[in-house]
Structure formats: structure tokens, C-alpha cells
mmCIF file with all atom_site columns, C-alpha atoms in Angstrom:
data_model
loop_
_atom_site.group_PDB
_atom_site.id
_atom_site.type_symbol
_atom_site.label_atom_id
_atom_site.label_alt_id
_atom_site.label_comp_id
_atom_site.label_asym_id
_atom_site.label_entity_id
_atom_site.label_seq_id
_atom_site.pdbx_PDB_ins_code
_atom_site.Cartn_x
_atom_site.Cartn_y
_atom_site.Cartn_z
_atom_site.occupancy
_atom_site.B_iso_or_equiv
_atom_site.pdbx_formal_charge
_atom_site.auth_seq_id
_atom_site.auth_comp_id
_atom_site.auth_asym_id
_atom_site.auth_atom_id
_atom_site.pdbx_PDB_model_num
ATOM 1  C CA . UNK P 1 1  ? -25.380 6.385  125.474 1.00 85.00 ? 16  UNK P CA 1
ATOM 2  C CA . UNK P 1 2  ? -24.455 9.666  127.495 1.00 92.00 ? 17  UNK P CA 1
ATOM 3  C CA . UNK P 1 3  ? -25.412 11.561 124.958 1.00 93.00 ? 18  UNK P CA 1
ATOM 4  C CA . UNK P 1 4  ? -28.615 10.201 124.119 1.00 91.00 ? 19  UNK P CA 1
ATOM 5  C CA . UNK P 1 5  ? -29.479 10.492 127.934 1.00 93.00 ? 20  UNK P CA 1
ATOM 6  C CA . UNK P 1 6  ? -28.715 14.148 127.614 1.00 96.00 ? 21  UNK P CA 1
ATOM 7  C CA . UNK P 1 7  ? -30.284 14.876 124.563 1.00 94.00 ? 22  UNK P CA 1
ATOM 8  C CA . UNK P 1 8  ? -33.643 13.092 126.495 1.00 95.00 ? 23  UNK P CA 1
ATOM 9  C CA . UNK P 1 9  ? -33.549 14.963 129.073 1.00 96.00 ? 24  UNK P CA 1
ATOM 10 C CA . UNK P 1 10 ? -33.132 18.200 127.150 1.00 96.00 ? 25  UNK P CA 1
ATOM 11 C CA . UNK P 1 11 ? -35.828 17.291 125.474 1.00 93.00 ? 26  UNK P CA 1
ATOM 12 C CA . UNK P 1 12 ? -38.131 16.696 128.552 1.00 95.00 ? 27  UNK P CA 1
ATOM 13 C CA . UNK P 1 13 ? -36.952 19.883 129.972 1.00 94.00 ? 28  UNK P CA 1
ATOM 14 C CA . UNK P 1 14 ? -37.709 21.927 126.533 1.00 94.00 ? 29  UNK P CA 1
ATOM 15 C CA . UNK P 1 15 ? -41.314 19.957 125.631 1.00 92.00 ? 30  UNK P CA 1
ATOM 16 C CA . UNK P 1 16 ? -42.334 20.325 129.582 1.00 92.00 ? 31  UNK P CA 1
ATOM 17 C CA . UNK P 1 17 ? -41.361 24.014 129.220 1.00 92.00 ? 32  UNK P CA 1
ATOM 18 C CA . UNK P 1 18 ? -42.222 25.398 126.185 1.00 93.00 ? 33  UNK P CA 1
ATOM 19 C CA . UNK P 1 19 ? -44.331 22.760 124.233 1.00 90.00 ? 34  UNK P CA 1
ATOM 20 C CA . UNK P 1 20 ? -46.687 21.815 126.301 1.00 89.00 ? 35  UNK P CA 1
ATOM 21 C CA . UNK P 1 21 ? -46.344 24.287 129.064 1.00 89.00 ? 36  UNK P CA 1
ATOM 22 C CA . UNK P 1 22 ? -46.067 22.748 132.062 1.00 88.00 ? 37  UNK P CA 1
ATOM 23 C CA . UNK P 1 23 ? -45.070 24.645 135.321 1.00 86.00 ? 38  UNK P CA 1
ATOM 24 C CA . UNK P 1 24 ? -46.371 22.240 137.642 1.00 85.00 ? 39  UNK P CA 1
ATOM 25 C CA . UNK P 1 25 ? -43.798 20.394 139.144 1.00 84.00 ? 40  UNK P CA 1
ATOM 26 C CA . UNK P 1 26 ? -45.686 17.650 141.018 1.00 83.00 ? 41  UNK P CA 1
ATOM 27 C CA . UNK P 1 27 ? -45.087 14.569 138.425 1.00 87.00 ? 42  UNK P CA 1
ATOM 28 C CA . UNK P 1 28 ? -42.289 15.333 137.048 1.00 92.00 ? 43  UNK P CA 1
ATOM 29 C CA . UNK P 1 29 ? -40.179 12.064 137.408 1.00 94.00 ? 44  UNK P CA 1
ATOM 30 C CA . UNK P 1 30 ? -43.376 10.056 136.490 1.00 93.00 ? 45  UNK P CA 1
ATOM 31 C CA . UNK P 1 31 ? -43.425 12.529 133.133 1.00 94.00 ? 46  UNK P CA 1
ATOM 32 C CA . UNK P 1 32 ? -39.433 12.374 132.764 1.00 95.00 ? 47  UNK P CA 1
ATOM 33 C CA . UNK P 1 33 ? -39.542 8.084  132.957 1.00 96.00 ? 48  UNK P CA 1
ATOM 34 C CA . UNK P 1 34 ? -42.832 8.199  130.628 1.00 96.00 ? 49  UNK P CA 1
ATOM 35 C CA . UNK P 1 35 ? -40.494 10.507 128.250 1.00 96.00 ? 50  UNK P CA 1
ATOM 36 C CA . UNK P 1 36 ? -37.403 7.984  128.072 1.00 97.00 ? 51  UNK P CA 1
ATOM 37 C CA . UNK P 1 37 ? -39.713 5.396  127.416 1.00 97.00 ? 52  UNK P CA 1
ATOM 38 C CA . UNK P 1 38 ? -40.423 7.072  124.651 1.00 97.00 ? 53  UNK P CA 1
ATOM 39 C CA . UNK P 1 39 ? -37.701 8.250  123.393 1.00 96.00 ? 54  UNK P CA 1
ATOM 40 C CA . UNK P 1 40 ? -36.321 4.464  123.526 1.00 95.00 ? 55  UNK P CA 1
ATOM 41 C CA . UNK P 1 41 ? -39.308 3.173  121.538 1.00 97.00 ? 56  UNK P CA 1
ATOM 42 C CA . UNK P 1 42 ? -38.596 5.839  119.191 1.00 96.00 ? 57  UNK P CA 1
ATOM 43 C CA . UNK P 1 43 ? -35.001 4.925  119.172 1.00 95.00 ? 58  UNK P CA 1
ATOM 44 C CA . UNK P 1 44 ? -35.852 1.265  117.830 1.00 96.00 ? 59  UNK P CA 1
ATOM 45 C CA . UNK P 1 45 ? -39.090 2.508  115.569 1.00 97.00 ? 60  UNK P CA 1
ATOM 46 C CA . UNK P 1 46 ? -35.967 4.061  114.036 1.00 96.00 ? 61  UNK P CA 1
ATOM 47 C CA . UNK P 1 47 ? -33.473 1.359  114.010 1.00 96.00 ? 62  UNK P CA 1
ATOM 48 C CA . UNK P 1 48 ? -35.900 -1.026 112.500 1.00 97.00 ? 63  UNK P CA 1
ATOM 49 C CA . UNK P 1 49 ? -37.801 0.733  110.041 1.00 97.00 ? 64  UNK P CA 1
ATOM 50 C CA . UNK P 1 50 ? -34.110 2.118  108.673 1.00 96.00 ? 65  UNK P CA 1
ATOM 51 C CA . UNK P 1 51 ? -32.693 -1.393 108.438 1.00 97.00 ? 66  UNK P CA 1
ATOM 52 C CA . UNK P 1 52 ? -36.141 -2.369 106.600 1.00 97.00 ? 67  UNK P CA 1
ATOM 53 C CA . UNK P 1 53 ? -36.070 -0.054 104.265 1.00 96.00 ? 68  UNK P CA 1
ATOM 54 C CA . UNK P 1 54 ? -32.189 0.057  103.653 1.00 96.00 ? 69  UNK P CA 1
ATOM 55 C CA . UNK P 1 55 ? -32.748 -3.543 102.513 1.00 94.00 ? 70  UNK P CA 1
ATOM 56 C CA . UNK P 1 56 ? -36.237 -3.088 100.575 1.00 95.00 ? 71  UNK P CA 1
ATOM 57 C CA . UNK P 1 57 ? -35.300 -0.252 98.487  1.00 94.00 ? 72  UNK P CA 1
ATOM 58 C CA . UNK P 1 58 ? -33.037 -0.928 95.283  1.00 93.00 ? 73  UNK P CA 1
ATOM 59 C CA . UNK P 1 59 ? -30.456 1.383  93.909  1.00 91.00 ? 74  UNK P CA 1
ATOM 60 C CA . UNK P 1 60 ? -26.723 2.499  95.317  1.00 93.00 ? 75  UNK P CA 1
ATOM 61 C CA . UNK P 1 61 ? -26.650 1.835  98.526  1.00 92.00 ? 76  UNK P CA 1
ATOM 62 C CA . UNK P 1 62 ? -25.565 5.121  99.786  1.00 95.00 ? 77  UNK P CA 1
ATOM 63 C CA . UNK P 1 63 ? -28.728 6.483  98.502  1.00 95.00 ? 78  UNK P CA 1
ATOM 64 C CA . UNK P 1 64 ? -30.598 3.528  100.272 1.00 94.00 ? 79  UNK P CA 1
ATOM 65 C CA . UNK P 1 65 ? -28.994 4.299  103.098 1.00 95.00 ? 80  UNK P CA 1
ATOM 66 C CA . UNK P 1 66 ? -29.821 8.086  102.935 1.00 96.00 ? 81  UNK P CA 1
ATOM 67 C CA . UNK P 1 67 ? -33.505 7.194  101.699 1.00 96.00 ? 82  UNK P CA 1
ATOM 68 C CA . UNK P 1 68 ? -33.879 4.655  104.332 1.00 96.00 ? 83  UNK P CA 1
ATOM 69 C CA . UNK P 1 69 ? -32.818 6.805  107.397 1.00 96.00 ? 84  UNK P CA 1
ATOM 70 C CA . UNK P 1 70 ? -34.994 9.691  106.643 1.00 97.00 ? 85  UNK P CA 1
ATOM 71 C CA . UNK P 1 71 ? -38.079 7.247  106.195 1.00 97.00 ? 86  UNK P CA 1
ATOM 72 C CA . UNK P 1 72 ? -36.845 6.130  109.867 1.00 97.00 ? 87  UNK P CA 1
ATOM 73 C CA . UNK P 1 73 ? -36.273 9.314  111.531 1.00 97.00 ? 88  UNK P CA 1
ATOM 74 C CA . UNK P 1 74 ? -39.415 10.833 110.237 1.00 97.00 ? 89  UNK P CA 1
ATOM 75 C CA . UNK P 1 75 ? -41.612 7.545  111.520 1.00 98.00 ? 90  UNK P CA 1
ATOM 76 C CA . UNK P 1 76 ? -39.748 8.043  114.884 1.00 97.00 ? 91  UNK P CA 1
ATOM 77 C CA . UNK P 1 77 ? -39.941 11.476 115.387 1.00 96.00 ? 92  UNK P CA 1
ATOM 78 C CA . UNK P 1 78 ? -43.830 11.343 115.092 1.00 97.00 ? 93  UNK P CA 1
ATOM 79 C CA . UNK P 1 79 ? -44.063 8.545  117.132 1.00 97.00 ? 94  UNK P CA 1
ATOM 80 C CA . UNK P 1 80 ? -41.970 10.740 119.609 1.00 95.00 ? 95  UNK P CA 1
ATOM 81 C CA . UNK P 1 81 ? -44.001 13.557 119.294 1.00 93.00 ? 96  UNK P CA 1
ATOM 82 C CA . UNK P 1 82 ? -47.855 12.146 119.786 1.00 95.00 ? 97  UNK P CA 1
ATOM 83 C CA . UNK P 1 83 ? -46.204 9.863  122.305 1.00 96.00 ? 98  UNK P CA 1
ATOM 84 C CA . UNK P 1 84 ? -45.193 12.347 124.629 1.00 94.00 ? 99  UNK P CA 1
ATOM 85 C CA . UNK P 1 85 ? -48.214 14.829 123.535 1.00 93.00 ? 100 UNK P CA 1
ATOM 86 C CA . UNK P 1 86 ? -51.285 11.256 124.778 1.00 95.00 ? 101 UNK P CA 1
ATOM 87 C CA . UNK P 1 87 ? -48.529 8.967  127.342 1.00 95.00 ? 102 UNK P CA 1
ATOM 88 C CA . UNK P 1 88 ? -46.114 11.557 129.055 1.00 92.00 ? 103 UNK P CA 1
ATOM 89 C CA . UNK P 1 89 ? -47.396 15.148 129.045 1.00 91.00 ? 104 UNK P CA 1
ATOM 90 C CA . UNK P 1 90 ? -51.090 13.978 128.930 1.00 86.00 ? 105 UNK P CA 1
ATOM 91 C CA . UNK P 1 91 ? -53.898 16.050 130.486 1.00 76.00 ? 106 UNK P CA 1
ATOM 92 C CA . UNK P 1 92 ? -55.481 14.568 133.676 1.00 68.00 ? 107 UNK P CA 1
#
């Protein structure tokens, strides 16, 4: 949990900075709560789609389990990405 907090804010620190270049510091905490949300969504778009597919896809299931985590880290991590891009770091 501590380190998923950290890793979050890292990222909100890294995105604000260098992604989408933000220097303006007036909504900040309304961006950094926008980014955890998130990030948590992400966190069970992972979780779910991994478990789905882990039990969909035939075969040894260490490979299932490989397939089946990349399939929910790579659904995650775009949802992460145009999530922050359109909710948190939006344009007013």
C-alpha cells in the first residue's frame, strides 16, 4: 500500500512535470486526488481483466498467468494514461 502511494505520487509529480507540462501550481491537490483516482481504477482494470483472462485462456498455467497479466497491465496502463491526459491534467 505504501508503495503504491509512492509510486502515485511519483507519477503525478513526473506526468505534471514533464508530460504534460504543468508549472502552474494552483490545482494541484484537485489534479493529485483526480490522479489516485485513477491510478486505483487502473489498479482494479488490472486485477480484473488479469483474473479474467488467467481463467479464459487454456494452456500451463504459468503461461496463463504470464499471458494474462500483460493483457492486464497493458489495458490498465492505457486507461491510466488517457485518464489522466481528459480527467486529471485536462485543459480548462
Amino acid at each position: 500500500v505504501v508503495a503504491s502511494f509512492i509510486a502515485t505520487f511519483n507519477s503525478f509529480l513526473l506526468n505534471r512535470a514533464f508530460t504534460f507540462r504543468i508549472s502552474d501550481k494552483t490545482d494541484a491537490g484537485k489534479q493529485a486526488a483526480k490522479v489516485y483516482m485513477v491510478a486505483y481504477i487502473g489498479l482494479a482494470i488490472n486485477s480484473v481483466i488479469g483474473t479474467l483472462f488467467f481463467h479464459l485462456l487454456p494452456g500451463h498455467p504459468k503461461i496463463s498467468a504470464f499471458i494474462a497479466t500483460a493483457i492486464g497491465a497493458g489495458c490498465a496502463a492505457v486507461w491510466n494514461f488517457f485518464g489522466q491526459r481528459n480527467f486529471a491534467f485536462k485543459a480548462k
